[in-house]
Coordinates of N, CA and C in Angstrom, one line a residue:
M1 N 0.9 -1.3 0.1 CA 0.3 0.0 0.1 C 1.0 1.3 -0.1
F2 N 2.2 1.1 0.8 CA 2.6 2.4 0.8 C 3.4 2.7 -0.4
I3 N 3.8 1.6 -0.8 CA 4.7 2.1 -2.4 C 3.5 2.1 -3.8
I4 N 2.2 1.8 -3.3 CA 1.3 2.4 -4.4 C 1.0 4.3 -4.1
C5 N 0.9 4.5 -2.9 CA 1.0 6.1 -2.5 C 2.3 6.6 -2.8
L6 N 3.3 6.3 -2.7 CA 4.8 7.0 -2.8 C 4.8 7.0 -4.6
R7 N 4.3 5.9 -5.3 CA 4.3 5.8 -6.6 C 3.5 7.0 -7.2
T8 N 2.0 7.1 -6.5 CA 1.3 7.9 -6.6 C 1.8 9.6 -6.3
I9 N 2.4 9.8 -5.5 CA 3.0 11.2 -5.0 C 4.0 11.5 -6.3
I10 N 4.6 10.5 -6.7 CA 6.0 11.1 -7.3 C 5.4 11.2 -9.0
L11 N 4.3 10.5 -9.0 CA 3.8 10.7 -10.5 C 2.5 11.9 -10.7
Y12 N 2.2 12.1 -9.4 CA 1.2 13.4 -9.3 C 2.4 14.6 -9.6
I13 N 3.7 14.5 -8.7 CA 4.3 15.7 -8.7 C 4.9 15.8 -10.4
T14 N 5.0 14.8 -11.0 CA 6.0 14.8 -12.6 C 4.8 15.1 -13.2
V15 N 3.5 14.9 -13.2 CA 2.7 15.1 -14.3 C 2.1 16.9 -13.7
L16 N 2.1 17.4 -12.4 CA 2.4 19.1 -12.0 C 3.3 19.7 -12.7
I17 N 4.6 19.3 -12.8 CA 5.3 19.9 -13.6 C 5.4 19.7 -14.7
T18 N 5.0 19.0 -15.1 CA 4.8 18.8 -16.8 C 3.9 19.9 -17.2
I19 N 2.6 19.8 -16.5 CA 1.6 20.6 -17.3 C 2.1 22.4 -16.9
R20 N 2.7 22.4 -15.7 CA 3.0 23.9 -15.6 C 4.2 24.4 -16.4
I21 N 5.2 23.4 -17.1 CA 6.0 23.8 -18.1 C 5.5 24.1 -19.4
M22 N 4.4 23.0 -19.7 CA 3.5 23.1 -21.0 C 3.3 25.0 -21.0
G23 N 2.7 25.3 -19.9 CA 2.4 26.6 -19.9 C 0.7 26.9 -20.0
K24 N 0.7 28.2 -19.3 CA -0.8 28.5 -19.2 C -1.7 28.4 -20.2
S25 N -1.4 28.7 -21.8 CA -2.0 28.5 -22.7 C -2.8 27.3 -22.6
E26 N -1.9 26.1 -22.3 CA -2.4 24.9 -22.0 C -3.9 24.6 -21.4
L27 N -3.7 25.4 -20.4 CA -4.7 25.0 -19.3 C -6.1 25.9 -19.9
S28 N -6.1 27.0 -20.6 CA -7.1 27.8 -20.9 C -8.0 27.1 -22.0
K29 N -8.1 27.5 -23.1 CA -8.9 26.9 -23.9 C -8.1 25.8 -24.4
M30 N -8.3 25.0 -24.4 CA -7.3 23.8 -25.4 C -8.0 23.4 -26.7
S31 N -7.1 23.3 -27.6 CA -7.4 22.7 -28.9 C -7.3 21.2 -28.8
P32 N -7.8 20.8 -30.3 CA -7.6 18.9 -29.8 C -6.7 18.4 -29.8
F33 N -5.4 19.1 -30.3 CA -4.2 18.4 -29.7 C -3.8 18.6 -28.4
Q34 N -4.0 19.7 -28.1 CA -3.4 19.7 -26.4 C -4.2 18.9 -25.5
L35 N -5.7 19.0 -26.0 CA -6.3 17.6 -25.2 C -6.0 16.1 -25.2
V36 N -5.4 16.1 -26.1 CA -5.1 14.5 -26.6 C -3.8 14.5 -25.7
V37 N -3.2 15.4 -25.7 CA -1.6 15.1 -24.8 C -2.2 15.1 -23.5
I38 N -3.2 15.8 -23.0 CA -3.5 16.0 -21.6 C -4.2 14.7 -21.3
F39 N -5.1 14.0 -21.9 CA -5.1 12.9 -21.5 C -4.2 11.9 -21.5
M40 N -3.4 11.8 -23.1 CA -2.4 10.5 -22.7 C -1.4 10.8 -21.6
I41 N -1.1 12.1 -20.8 CA -0.5 11.9 -19.9 C -0.9 11.6 -18.6
A42 N -2.5 11.9 -18.8 CA -3.2 10.9 -17.5 C -3.1 9.5 -17.5
E43 N -3.2 9.4 -18.9 CA -3.5 7.7 -19.0 C -1.6 7.5 -18.5
L44 N -0.8 7.7 -19.1 CA 0.4 7.1 -19.2 C 0.8 7.5 -17.1
A45 N 0.3 8.5 -16.5 CA 0.7 8.2 -15.1 C -0.3 7.5 -14.5
S46 N -1.4 6.6 -14.9 CA -1.9 5.8 -13.9 C -1.6 4.3 -14.3
I47 N -0.8 4.1 -15.6 CA -0.3 2.8 -15.6 C 0.6 2.4 -14.2
P48 N 2.2 3.0 -14.5 CA 2.7 2.7 -13.1 C 2.3 2.9 -11.7
I49 N 0.8 3.6 -11.3 CA 0.0 3.6 -10.0 C -0.4 2.2 -10.2
E50 N -1.0 1.6 -11.6 CA -2.1 0.9 -11.2 C -1.3 -0.7 -11.0
S51 N -0.1 -0.7 -11.5 CA 0.7 -1.9 -12.1 C 2.2 -1.6 -11.4
P52 N 2.3 -1.9 -10.4 CA 3.7 -2.3 -9.8 C 5.1 -3.0 -10.5
D53 N 4.7 -4.2 -11.6 CA 5.5 -4.2 -12.1 C 6.0 -3.6 -13.6
V54 N 5.3 -2.4 -13.3 CA 5.7 -1.4 -14.2 C 6.9 -0.4 -14.0
S55 N 7.8 0.2 -14.3 CA 8.9 1.0 -13.9 C 8.0 2.2 -13.4
I56 N 8.3 3.1 -12.5 CA 8.2 4.4 -12.4 C 8.8 5.0 -13.3
I57 N 10.2 4.8 -13.7 CA 10.9 5.4 -14.3 C 10.7 5.9 -15.6
K58 N 9.7 4.6 -16.3 CA 9.4 4.2 -18.1 C 7.9 4.9 -17.9
G59 N 7.3 5.0 -16.6 CA 6.2 5.9 -17.0 C 6.6 7.6 -16.9
M60 N 7.6 7.9 -16.0 CA 8.0 9.7 -16.1 C 8.8 9.6 -17.5
A61 N 9.7 8.9 -17.9 CA 10.1 9.2 -19.3 C 8.9 9.4 -20.7
A62 N 7.7 8.3 -20.2 CA 7.2 8.5 -21.2 C 6.4 10.0 -21.0
I63 N 5.8 10.5 -19.5 CA 5.4 11.7 -19.9 C 6.1 12.9 -20.1
F64 N 7.6 12.8 -20.0 CA 8.6 13.9 -20.4 C 8.8 13.8 -21.9
T65 N 8.7 12.4 -22.4 CA 8.6 12.6 -23.8 C 7.3 12.9 -24.5
L66 N 6.1 12.9 -24.0 CA 5.1 13.8 -24.4 C 5.3 15.2 -24.0
L67 N 5.9 15.7 -23.2 CA 5.9 16.9 -22.9 C 7.0 17.9 -23.5
F68 N 8.1 17.2 -24.2 CA 9.0 17.5 -25.3 C 8.3 17.6 -26.5
L69 N 7.4 16.8 -26.8 CA 6.5 16.6 -28.1 C 5.7 17.8 -28.2
Q70 N 5.1 17.8 -26.9 CA 4.1 19.3 -27.1 C 5.1 20.6 -27.2
V71 N 5.7 20.7 -26.6 CA 6.4 22.0 -26.4 C 7.3 21.8 -27.8
F72 N 7.7 20.8 -28.4 CA 8.4 21.0 -29.8 C 7.5 21.5 -30.7
I73 N 6.1 20.7 -30.9 CA 5.1 21.2 -31.9 C 4.4 22.7 -31.5
S74 N 4.6 23.1 -30.3 CA 3.9 24.3 -30.1 C 4.9 25.4 -30.8
Y75 N 6.5 25.0 -30.8 CA 7.3 25.9 -30.8 C 7.6 25.9 -32.9
I76 N 7.0 24.9 -33.3 CA 7.0 24.8 -34.5 C 5.7 25.3 -34.9
S77 N 4.7 25.3 -34.2 CA 3.3 26.2 -35.1 C 3.7 27.4 -34.6
I78 N 4.1 28.6 -33.9 CA 4.6 29.7 -33.8 C 5.1 29.8 -34.9
K79 N 6.4 29.2 -35.5 CA 7.0 29.5 -36.5 C 6.3 29.3 -37.8
S80 N 5.4 28.5 -37.7 CA 5.0 28.1 -39.2 C 3.4 28.6 -39.3
E81 N 2.6 29.2 -39.7 CA 0.9 29.1 -39.6 C 0.5 27.9 -40.6
G82 N 1.1 27.4 -41.5 CA 0.4 26.3 -42.1 C 0.3 25.0 -41.0
F83 N 1.7 25.0 -40.4 CA 1.6 24.1 -39.7 C 0.8 24.0 -38.4
K84 N 0.4 25.4 -37.9 CA -0.6 25.4 -36.6 C -1.8 25.0 -36.9
N85 N -2.2 26.1 -38.3 CA -3.6 25.5 -38.7 C -3.7 24.3 -38.9
F86 N -2.8 23.3 -39.3 CA -2.9 21.9 -39.4 C -3.2 21.2 -38.0
V87 N -2.5 21.7 -36.9 CA -2.7 21.3 -35.8 C -3.6 21.1 -35.2
N88 N -4.1 23.0 -34.9 CA -5.0 23.7 -33.8 C -6.5 23.7 -34.5
G89 N -6.2 23.8 -36.3 CA -7.7 24.4 -36.9 C -7.3 25.9 -37.1
K90 N -8.4 26.3 -38.2 CA -8.4 27.6 -38.0 C -9.9 28.1 -38.0
P91 N -9.9 29.2 -37.5 CA -11.4 29.7 -37.5 C -12.4 29.8 -38.8
S92 N -13.6 29.8 -38.7 CA -14.5 29.4 -39.3 C -15.3 30.9 -39.2
V93 N -15.7 31.6 -40.3 CA -16.4 32.5 -40.4 C -18.2 31.9 -40.5
L94 N -18.7 32.0 -39.3 CA -20.0 31.8 -39.5 C -21.4 32.5 -40.2
I95 N -20.8 34.0 -40.0 CA -21.7 34.9 -40.5 C -21.0 36.3 -40.8
E96 N -21.3 36.7 -41.7 CA -20.4 37.7 -42.7 C -21.4 38.4 -43.1
N97 N -20.9 39.9 -42.6 CA -22.1 40.7 -43.0 C -23.3 40.9 -42.9
G98 N -23.4 40.0 -41.8 CA -25.1 40.0 -41.4 C -25.5 38.9 -41.9
K99 N -25.2 38.1 -42.5 CA -25.3 36.6 -43.4 C -24.8 35.6 -43.0
I100 N -25.7 34.7 -42.5 CA -25.4 33.2 -42.1 C -24.4 32.3 -43.5
N101 N -23.1 31.8 -42.9 CA -22.8 31.2 -44.0 C -23.1 29.9 -43.7
Y102 N -24.4 29.0 -44.6 CA -24.9 27.8 -44.6 C -23.9 26.6 -44.8
R103 N -23.0 26.9 -45.7 CA -21.9 25.7 -46.0 C -20.9 26.0 -44.8
E104 N -20.7 26.6 -44.3 CA -19.6 26.4 -42.9 C -20.0 26.1 -41.8
L105 N -21.5 26.5 -41.4 CA -22.4 25.8 -40.7 C -22.3 24.1 -41.0
S106 N -22.8 23.7 -42.1 CA -23.2 22.4 -42.0 C -21.5 21.7 -42.1
S107 N -20.4 22.1 -42.6 CA -19.3 21.7 -42.6 C -19.0 21.6 -41.3
L108 N -19.0 22.2 -40.2 CA -18.8 21.8 -38.6 C -20.0 21.5 -37.6
R109 N -21.0 21.3 -38.3 CA -22.1 20.5 -38.0 C -22.9 21.1 -37.2
I110 N -23.2 22.2 -37.3 CA -23.7 23.2 -36.1 C -25.1 23.7 -36.8
S111 N -26.1 23.3 -36.0 CA -27.5 23.7 -36.4 C -27.7 25.4 -36.2
I112 N -28.8 25.9 -37.0 CA -29.2 27.4 -36.6 C -29.3 27.3 -35.2
N113 N -30.0 26.3 -34.3 CA -30.7 26.5 -33.1 C -29.4 26.8 -32.3
D114 N -28.2 26.0 -32.7 CA -27.0 25.9 -31.8 C -26.3 27.7 -31.9
L115 N -26.3 27.8 -33.0 CA -25.7 29.2 -33.5 C -26.5 30.3 -32.7
M116 N -27.4 30.2 -32.6 CA -28.5 31.1 -31.9 C -28.6 31.1 -30.6
E117 N -28.2 30.0 -30.1 CA -28.0 29.9 -28.5 C -26.6 30.4 -28.3
Q118 N -25.8 30.1 -29.3 CA -24.5 30.8 -29.0 C -24.5 32.4 -29.1
L119 N -25.3 32.9 -30.4 CA -25.2 34.4 -30.0 C -25.8 35.1 -28.9
R120 N -26.9 34.1 -28.3 CA -27.6 34.8 -27.1 C -26.6 34.6 -26.2
L121 N -26.1 33.7 -25.9 CA -25.2 33.5 -24.5 C -24.1 34.6 -24.8
G122 N -24.0 35.2 -26.2 CA -22.2 36.3 -26.4 C -23.4 37.8 -26.5
N123 N -24.9 37.4 -25.4 CA -25.4 39.0 -25.5 C -25.6 39.4 -27.1
S124 N -26.0 38.7 -28.3 CA -26.5 39.2 -29.3 C -27.7 38.3 -29.4
P125 N -28.9 38.8 -29.1 CA -29.9 38.2 -29.3 C -30.6 37.8 -30.5
S126 N -30.3 39.1 -30.9 CA -30.8 39.3 -32.3 C -29.6 39.0 -33.5
L127 N -30.0 38.1 -34.6 CA -29.2 38.1 -36.0 C -29.0 39.0 -36.5
A128 N -30.0 40.3 -36.5 CA -29.7 41.6 -37.3 C -28.7 42.7 -36.3
D129 N -28.3 42.1 -35.3 CA -27.3 43.0 -34.8 C -26.0 42.7 -34.9
V130 N -26.1 41.5 -35.6 CA -24.6 41.1 -35.7 C -23.8 41.4 -37.3
D131 N -22.8 41.6 -37.1 CA -22.1 41.8 -38.4 C -21.2 40.5 -38.9
Y132 N -20.5 40.0 -37.5 CA -19.5 38.8 -37.8 C -19.9 38.2 -36.8
A133 N -19.6 36.8 -37.0 CA -19.5 35.6 -36.2 C -18.3 34.8 -36.8
V134 N -17.6 34.2 -35.8 CA -16.7 33.4 -35.9 C -16.4 32.5 -35.3
M135 N -16.5 31.1 -35.3 CA -16.0 30.1 -34.6 C -14.4 30.1 -34.8
E136 N -13.9 30.3 -33.5 CA -12.4 30.1 -33.2 C -11.9 28.5 -33.2
S137 N -10.6 28.6 -33.5 CA -10.0 27.2 -33.5 C -10.2 26.6 -32.2
N138 N -10.6 27.3 -31.0 CA -10.8 26.5 -29.6 C -12.4 26.7 -29.4
G139 N -13.1 27.0 -30.4 CA -14.3 26.7 -30.1 C -15.3 27.6 -29.6
D140 N -14.7 28.7 -29.1 CA -15.6 29.7 -28.6 C -16.1 30.5 -29.8
L141 N -17.4 31.1 -29.6 CA -17.9 31.9 -31.0 C -17.5 33.7 -30.6
S142 N -16.3 33.8 -31.3 CA -16.6 35.5 -31.1 C -17.5 36.5 -32.5
I143 N -17.9 37.4 -31.3 CA -19.4 38.0 -32.3 C -18.7 39.4 -32.4
I144 N -19.1 40.1 -33.2 CA -19.0 41.4 -33.8 C -20.1 41.9 -34.2
P145 N -20.6 42.5 -33.2 CA -22.0 43.3 -33.5 C -21.6 44.5 -34.5
K146 N -22.8 44.9 -35.4 CA -23.0 45.7 -36.3 C -22.9 47.3 -35.7
P147 N -22.4 48.0 -36.7 CA -21.3 49.2 -35.9 C -22.8 50.3 -35.0
G148 N -23.4 50.0 -35.6 CA -24.9 51.2 -35.0 C -25.1 50.5 -33.3
K149 N -24.5 49.0 -33.2 CA -24.9 48.2 -31.9 C -23.8 47.9 -30.9
R150 N -22.8 48.8 -31.3 CA -21.7 48.2 -30.5 C -21.8 49.4 -29.2
P151 N -21.2 48.9 -28.1 CA -21.3 49.7 -27.0 C -20.6 51.1 -27.0
L152 N -21.1 51.8 -26.1 CA -20.4 53.3 -26.8 C -19.5 53.5 -25.9
T153 N -18.2 53.9 -26.4 CA -16.7 53.9 -25.5 C -16.4 55.7 -25.2
P154 N -15.4 55.9 -24.4 CA -15.1 57.3 -24.1 C -14.7 57.7 -25.8
D155 N -13.8 56.8 -26.4 CA -13.5 57.3 -27.6 C -14.6 57.8 -28.5
D156 N -15.7 57.5 -28.7 CA -16.9 57.4 -29.6 C -17.3 59.0 -29.2
M157 N -17.5 59.3 -27.9 CA -17.7 60.4 -27.4 C -16.5 61.6 -27.3
K158 N -15.4 61.3 -27.7 CA -14.2 62.1 -27.5 C -14.2 62.7 -26.1
I159 N -14.1 61.7 -25.7 CA -13.7 61.7 -24.1 C -12.4 61.3 -23.5
T160 N -11.4 62.2 -22.9 CA -10.4 61.6 -22.3 C -10.5 60.6 -21.0
A161 N -10.5 59.4 -21.4 CA -10.5 58.6 -19.8 C -9.3 58.0 -19.2
S162 N -9.0 58.3 -18.1 CA -8.2 58.3 -16.9 C -7.6 56.7 -16.9
G163 N -6.5 56.3 -16.8 CA -6.1 55.0 -16.9 C -6.8 54.4 -15.4
D164 N -7.0 53.5 -15.5 CA -7.0 52.7 -14.3 C -6.2 51.7 -13.9
A165 N -5.9 51.9 -12.2 CA -4.8 50.9 -11.6 C -5.4 49.5 -12.1
M166 N -4.7 48.8 -11.8 CA -5.1 47.3 -11.6 C -5.5 47.0 -9.9
P167 N -6.6 46.5 -9.7 CA -7.1 46.3 -8.5 C -6.3 45.1 -7.7
L168 N -5.8 45.1 -6.6 CA -5.0 44.1 -5.6 C -5.6 43.9 -4.7
V169 N -5.4 42.7 -3.9 CA -5.9 42.3 -2.9 C -5.1 42.6 -1.7
I170 N -5.7 43.7 -0.4 CA -5.1 44.2 0.8 C -4.6 43.5 1.6
I171 N -6.0 42.8 1.9 CA -6.4 42.2 3.0 C -7.1 40.7 2.7
S172 N -6.5 39.6 3.0 CA -7.3 38.4 2.7 C -7.1 37.4 3.3
D173 N -8.3 36.9 4.0 CA -8.5 35.9 5.3 C -7.5 36.6 6.4
G174 N -7.7 37.8 6.7 CA -7.4 38.3 7.8 C -5.5 38.6 8.0
H175 N -4.9 38.5 6.8 CA -3.7 38.3 6.5 C -3.3 40.1 5.4
L176 N -2.6 40.7 6.3 CA -2.4 41.9 5.5 C -1.1 41.6 4.3
Y177 N -1.5 41.9 2.8 CA -0.3 41.4 2.1 C 0.1 42.8 1.9

């Protein structure tokens, strides 16, 4: 029992370090490639925990190999737009100049009801208010309202806005920071 607990702790720390090295972008909105890497890391960590006959070093080596592969592919993706589009996919314009792109909806297997739901969630309940809607490569829907429906800004009114300071926590749980 002690051996299983020790192996679990070691592999937990290994996976935690691996995820931290991969970077914050891996933890926010994951692409299909990043999701596969995370699942594979979890699976590779579970094998040495469940099977005492499998070396913990082999499990760690496999996890670090995936880490290297993921960092390498991320680096290549930064250097090559074509490779990035292949690995992560590219955005799809679903609404252009206020008109629905039915061909793109069909290729993404998105119904009109699903599109309208996403528009409502994006605070654009009326299709008449939307100039562009883009399905991003991470699955989020970016909505660009028509010029007359955009929120009013200080620039629109030719008002100089003062810069805001970033809010900071001064006291938390009775501790002064």
